Coordinates of C-alpha atoms in Angstrom, one line a residue:
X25 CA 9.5 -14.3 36.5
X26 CA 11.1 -11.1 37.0
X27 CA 14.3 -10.2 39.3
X28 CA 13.6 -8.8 42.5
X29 CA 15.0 -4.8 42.7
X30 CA 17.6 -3.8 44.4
X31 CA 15.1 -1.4 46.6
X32 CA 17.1 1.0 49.0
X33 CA 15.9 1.3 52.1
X34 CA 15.4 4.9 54.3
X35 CA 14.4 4.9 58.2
X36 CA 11.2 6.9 58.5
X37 CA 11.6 10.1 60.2
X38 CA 13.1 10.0 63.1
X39 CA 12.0 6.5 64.1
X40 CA 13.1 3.0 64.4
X41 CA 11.3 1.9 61.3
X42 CA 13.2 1.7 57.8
X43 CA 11.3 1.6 54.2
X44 CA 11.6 1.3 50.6
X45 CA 11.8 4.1 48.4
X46 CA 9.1 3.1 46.5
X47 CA 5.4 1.9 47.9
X48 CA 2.3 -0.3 46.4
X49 CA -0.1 2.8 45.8
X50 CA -3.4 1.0 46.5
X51 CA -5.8 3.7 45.8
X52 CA -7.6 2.1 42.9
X53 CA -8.6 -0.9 44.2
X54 CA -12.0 -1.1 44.1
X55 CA -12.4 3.1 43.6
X56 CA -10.7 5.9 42.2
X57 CA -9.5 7.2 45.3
X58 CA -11.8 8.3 48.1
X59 CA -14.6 9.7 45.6
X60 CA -17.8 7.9 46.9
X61 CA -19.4 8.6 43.3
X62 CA -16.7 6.0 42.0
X63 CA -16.5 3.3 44.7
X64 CA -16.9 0.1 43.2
X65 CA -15.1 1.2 39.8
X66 CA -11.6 1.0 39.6
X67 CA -9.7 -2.4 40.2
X68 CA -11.8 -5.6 40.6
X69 CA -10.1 -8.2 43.4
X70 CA -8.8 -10.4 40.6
X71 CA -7.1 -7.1 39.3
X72 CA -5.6 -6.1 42.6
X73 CA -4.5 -9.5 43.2
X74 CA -2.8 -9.6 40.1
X75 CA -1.4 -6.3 40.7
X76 CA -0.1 -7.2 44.2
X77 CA 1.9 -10.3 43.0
X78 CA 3.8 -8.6 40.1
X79 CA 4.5 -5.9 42.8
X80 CA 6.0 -8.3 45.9
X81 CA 7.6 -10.6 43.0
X82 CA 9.6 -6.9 41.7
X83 CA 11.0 -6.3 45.9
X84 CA 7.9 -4.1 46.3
X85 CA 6.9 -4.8 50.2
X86 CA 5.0 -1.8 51.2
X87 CA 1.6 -1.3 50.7
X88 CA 0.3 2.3 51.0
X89 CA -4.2 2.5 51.4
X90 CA -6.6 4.4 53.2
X91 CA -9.7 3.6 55.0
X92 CA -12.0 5.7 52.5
X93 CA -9.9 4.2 49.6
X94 CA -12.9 2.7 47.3
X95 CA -15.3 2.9 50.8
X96 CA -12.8 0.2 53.1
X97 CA -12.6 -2.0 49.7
X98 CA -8.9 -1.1 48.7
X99 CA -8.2 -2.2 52.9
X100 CA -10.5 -5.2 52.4
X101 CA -8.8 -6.6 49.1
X102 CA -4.9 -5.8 50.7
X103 CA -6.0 -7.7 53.9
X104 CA -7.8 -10.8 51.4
X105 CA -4.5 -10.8 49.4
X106 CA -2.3 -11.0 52.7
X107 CA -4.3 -14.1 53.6
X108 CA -4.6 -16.3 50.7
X109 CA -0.5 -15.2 50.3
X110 CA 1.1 -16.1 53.7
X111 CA 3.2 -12.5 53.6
X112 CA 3.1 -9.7 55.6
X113 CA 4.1 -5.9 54.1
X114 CA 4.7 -3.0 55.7
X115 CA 1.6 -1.0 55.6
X116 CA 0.1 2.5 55.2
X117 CA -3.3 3.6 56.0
X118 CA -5.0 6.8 56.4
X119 CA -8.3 8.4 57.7
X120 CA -9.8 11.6 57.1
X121 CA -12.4 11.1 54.1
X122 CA -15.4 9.9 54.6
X123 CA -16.0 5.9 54.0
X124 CA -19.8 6.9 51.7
X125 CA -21.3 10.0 50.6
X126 CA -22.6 11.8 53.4
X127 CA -20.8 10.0 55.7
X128 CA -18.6 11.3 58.8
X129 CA -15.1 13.2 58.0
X130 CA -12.5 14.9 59.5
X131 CA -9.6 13.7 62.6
X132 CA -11.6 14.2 65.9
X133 CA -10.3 11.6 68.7
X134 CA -13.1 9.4 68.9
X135 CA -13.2 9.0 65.1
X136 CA -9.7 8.4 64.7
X137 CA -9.9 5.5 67.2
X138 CA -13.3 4.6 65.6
X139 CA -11.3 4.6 61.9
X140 CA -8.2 2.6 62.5
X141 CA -9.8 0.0 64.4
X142 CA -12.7 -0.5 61.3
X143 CA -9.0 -0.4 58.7
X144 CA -6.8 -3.1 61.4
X145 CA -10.5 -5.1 61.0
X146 CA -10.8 -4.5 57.1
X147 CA -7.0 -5.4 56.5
X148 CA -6.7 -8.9 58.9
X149 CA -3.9 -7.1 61.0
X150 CA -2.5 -6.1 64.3
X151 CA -1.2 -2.9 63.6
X152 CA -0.6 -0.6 60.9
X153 CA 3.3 0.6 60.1
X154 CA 2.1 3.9 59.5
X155 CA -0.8 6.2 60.0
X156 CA -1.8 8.9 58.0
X157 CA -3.9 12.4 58.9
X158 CA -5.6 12.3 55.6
X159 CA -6.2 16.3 55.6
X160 CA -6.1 19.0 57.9
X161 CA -8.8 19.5 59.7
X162 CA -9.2 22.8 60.8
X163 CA -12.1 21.9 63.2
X164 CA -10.1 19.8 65.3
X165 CA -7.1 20.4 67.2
X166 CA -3.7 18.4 66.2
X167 CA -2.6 18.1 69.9
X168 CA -5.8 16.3 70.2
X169 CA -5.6 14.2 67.1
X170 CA -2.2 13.6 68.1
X171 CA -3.4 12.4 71.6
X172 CA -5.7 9.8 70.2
X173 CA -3.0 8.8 67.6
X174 CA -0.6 8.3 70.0
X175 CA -2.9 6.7 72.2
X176 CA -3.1 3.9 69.5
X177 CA 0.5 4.1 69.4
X178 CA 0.8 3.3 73.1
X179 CA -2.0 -0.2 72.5
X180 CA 0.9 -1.5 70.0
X181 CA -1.9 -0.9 66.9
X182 CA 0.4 2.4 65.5
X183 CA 3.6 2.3 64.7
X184 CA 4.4 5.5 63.4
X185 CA 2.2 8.3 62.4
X186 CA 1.9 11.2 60.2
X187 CA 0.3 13.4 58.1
X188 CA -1.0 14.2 54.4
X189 CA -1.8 16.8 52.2
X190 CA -0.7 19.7 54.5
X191 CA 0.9 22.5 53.5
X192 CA 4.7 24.2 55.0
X193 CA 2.7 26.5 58.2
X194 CA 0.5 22.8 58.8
X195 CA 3.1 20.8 59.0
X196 CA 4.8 23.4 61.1
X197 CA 1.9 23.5 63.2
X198 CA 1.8 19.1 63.3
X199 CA 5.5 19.2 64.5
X200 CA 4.8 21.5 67.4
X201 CA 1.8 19.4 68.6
X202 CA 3.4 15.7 67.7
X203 CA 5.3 14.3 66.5
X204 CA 4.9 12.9 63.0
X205 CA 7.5 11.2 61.4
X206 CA 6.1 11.8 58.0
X207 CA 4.2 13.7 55.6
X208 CA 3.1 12.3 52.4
X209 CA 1.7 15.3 49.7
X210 CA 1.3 15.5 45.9
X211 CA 5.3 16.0 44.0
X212 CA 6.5 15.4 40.6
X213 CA 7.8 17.5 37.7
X214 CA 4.2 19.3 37.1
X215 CA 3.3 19.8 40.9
X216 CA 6.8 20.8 42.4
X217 CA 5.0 23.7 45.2
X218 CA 6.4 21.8 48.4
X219 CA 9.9 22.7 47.1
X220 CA 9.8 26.2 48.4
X221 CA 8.3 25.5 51.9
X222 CA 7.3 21.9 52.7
X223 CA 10.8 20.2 51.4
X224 CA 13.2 22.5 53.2
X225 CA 10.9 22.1 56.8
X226 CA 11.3 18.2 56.5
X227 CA 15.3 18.5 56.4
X228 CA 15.1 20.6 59.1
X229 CA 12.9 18.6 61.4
X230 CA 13.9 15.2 60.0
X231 CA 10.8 14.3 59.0
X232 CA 10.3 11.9 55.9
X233 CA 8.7 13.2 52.7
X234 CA 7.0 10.8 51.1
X235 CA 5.3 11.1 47.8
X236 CA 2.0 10.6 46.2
X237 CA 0.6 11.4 42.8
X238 CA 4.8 10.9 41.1
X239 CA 3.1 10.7 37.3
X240 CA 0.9 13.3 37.7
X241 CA -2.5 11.3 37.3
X242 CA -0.8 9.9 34.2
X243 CA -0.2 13.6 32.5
X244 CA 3.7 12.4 32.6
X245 CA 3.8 9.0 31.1
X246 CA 2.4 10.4 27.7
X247 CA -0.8 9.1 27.8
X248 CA -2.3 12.9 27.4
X249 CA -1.5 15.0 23.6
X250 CA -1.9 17.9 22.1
X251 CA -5.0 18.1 20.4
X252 CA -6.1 14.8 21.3
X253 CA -9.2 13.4 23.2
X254 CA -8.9 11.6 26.8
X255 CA -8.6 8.4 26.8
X256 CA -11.4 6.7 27.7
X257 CA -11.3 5.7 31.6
X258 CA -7.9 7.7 32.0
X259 CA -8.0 9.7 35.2
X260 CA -8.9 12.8 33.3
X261 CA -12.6 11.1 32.0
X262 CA -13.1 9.9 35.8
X263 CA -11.8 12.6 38.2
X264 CA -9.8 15.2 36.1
X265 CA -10.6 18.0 38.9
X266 CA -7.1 17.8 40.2
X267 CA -5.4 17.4 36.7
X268 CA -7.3 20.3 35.0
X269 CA -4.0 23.2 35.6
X270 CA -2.4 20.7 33.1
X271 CA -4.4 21.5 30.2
X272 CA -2.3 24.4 28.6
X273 CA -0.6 25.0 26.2
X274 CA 2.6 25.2 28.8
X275 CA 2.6 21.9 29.7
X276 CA 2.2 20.4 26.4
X277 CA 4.9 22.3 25.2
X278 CA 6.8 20.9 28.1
X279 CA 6.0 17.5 28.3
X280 CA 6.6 17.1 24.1
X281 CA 10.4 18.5 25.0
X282 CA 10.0 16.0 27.9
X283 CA 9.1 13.2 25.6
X284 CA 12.0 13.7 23.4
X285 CA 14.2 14.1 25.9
X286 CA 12.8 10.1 27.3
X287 CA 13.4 8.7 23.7
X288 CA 17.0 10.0 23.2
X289 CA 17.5 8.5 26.6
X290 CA 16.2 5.2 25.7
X291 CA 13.4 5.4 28.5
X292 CA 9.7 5.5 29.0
X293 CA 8.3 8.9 29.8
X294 CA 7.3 7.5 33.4
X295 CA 10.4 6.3 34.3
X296 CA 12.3 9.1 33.7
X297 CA 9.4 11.1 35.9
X298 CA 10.2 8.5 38.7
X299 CA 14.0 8.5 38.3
X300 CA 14.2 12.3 39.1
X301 CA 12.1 12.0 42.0
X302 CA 14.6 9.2 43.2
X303 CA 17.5 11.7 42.1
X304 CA 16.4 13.5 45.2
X305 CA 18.0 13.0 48.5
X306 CA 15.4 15.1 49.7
X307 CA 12.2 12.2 49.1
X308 CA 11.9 9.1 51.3
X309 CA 9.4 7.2 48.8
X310 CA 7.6 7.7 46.2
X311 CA 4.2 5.6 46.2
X312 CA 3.2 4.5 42.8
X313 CA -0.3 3.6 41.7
X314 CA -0.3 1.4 38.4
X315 CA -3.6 0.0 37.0
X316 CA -1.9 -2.9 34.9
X317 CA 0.9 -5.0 36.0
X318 CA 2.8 -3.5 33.1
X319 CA 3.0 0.3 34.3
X320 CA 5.4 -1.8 37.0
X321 CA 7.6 -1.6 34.5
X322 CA 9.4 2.1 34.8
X323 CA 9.7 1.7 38.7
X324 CA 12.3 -1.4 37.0
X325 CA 13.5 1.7 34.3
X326 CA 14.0 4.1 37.3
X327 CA 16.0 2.1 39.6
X328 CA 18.4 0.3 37.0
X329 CA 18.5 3.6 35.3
X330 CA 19.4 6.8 37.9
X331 CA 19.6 10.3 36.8
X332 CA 23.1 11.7 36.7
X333 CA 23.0 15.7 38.3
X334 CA 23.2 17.3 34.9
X335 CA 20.1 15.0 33.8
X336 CA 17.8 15.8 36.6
X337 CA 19.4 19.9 36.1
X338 CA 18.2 19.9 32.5
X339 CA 14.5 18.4 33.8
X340 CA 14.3 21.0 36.0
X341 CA 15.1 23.7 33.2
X342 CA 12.1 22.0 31.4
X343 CA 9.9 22.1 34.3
X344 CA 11.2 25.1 35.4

């Protein structure tokens, strides 16, 4: 059995509500994400299972889904797991994606209240810690996505919300219609564009930045090479669409002086990537997605392992 971590904790936004810098990414259960061509792939329930138990035995007590997350199964298997375990995490959902292909989309009122109350079904629960805008959704007003949000808020089925995958004048534009306490967008060492706009607004406006994606699809835990083929059901054979400004010559460059730089330090690739994410005051959590129980195993490197300043300063340089 493996110690519990020593998990920090960080209160969300400007709210109440405190949570661990690091989060249960639940997205492959049952899916690769919310692509309907690949629900029913990913994680079986034994796997997730599994996975969950390796998690809350490490300290891990927040669980981070989404409605569309493998078409409701990712919810479904969380809420089964819950059950048959007596415990309670904290827990993230999300709604914007459509649950099967062809399906509904987007953040107007009546779906939002439609969503959450198909995800508090799905998961056996109450209410949700916090609630994610999945997207933007440029067809809806926030003020009255907001509304409906906070409407939920107000039943005692919300309790915090905020957004995802929105950009620095989005976010802007969230603020001044809501009040979100967090956003939660795609940051590591190969995807660092919030740090000119994005980063600096959350300071300002106290709202928590919380991360998804912190391996880069697996492009920083070495499992991509020069001159080598995929391997097979890595995320660049299933969905490499969001991956494919990685294949350069750059970045391999970069990630082989990255690599050296792990192995003189005595680490894995991946938990150096997660150590200089938690190097930085600026991120509340960083939401990790393993597909074995073993790719637990750098969150463990990154927390009993932090990155001095001159460490994360010569990352940067690499990254730069």
């Amino acid at each position: 059995m493996s110690a519990t971590l020593p998990f920090e904790r960080r209160r969300l936004g400007r709210s109440e509500i405190t949570i661990p810098r690091v989060a249960l990414g639940c997205g492959n259960f049952g899916g690769v994400g919310s692509a309907p061509e690949l629900f029913g792939q990913g994680l079986s329930q034994d796997e997730a299972f599994e996975l969950m138990d390796a998690a809350w035995e490490q300290g891990i007590d927040h669980f981070d889904t989404a409605d569309a997350y493998g078409g409701g199964r990712s919810e479904r298997m969380i809420g089964a797991w819950m059950r048959s375990r007596g415990v309670r995490p904290l827990l993230t959902t999300k709604t914007y994606n459509p649950m099967d292909a062809g399906a509904d989309h987007g953040l107007a009122p009546d779906r939002i209240v439609r969503q959450l109350e198909s995800s508090l079904e799905r998961l056996g629960v109450e209410r949700v810690d916090l609630y994610l805008a999945h997207d933007f959704d440029s067809e809806v007003p926030l003020d009255e996505t907001f509304a409906a949000i906070e409407r939920l808020v107000n039943a005692g089925k919300v309790a915090s919300y905020g957004v995802s995958n929105f950009d620095a004048a989005q976010l802007e534009a969230a603020l001044a219609a809501g009040t979100p306490q967090a956003i939660q967008n795609e940051h590591s060492l190969l995807a660092r564009a919030d740090e000119e706009a994005v980063l600096p607004l959350c300071e300002r406006a106290e709202v928590s930045y919380l991360v998804f994606s912190p391996l880069a699809g697996g492009w920083l835990t070495g499992k991509y090479r020069r001159g080598e083929a995929f391997p097979a059901g890595s995320r660049m054979t299933q969905r490499p669409e969001p991956y494919a400004p990685f294949v350069s010559p750059r970045v391999f460059d970069q990630l082989e002086q990255f690599d050296r730089l792990a192995r003189a330090r005595g680490t894995s690739m991946a938990g150096l990537a997660l150590a200089w994410l938690l190097a930085d005051e600026r991120v509340t959590q960083i939401v990790v997605g393993p597909g074995r129980t073993e790719h637990l195993a750098p969150v463990r490197e990154a927390i009993e392992r932090p990155l001095s300043s001159d460490e994360r300063a010569t990352l940067d340089e690499v990254f730069s």
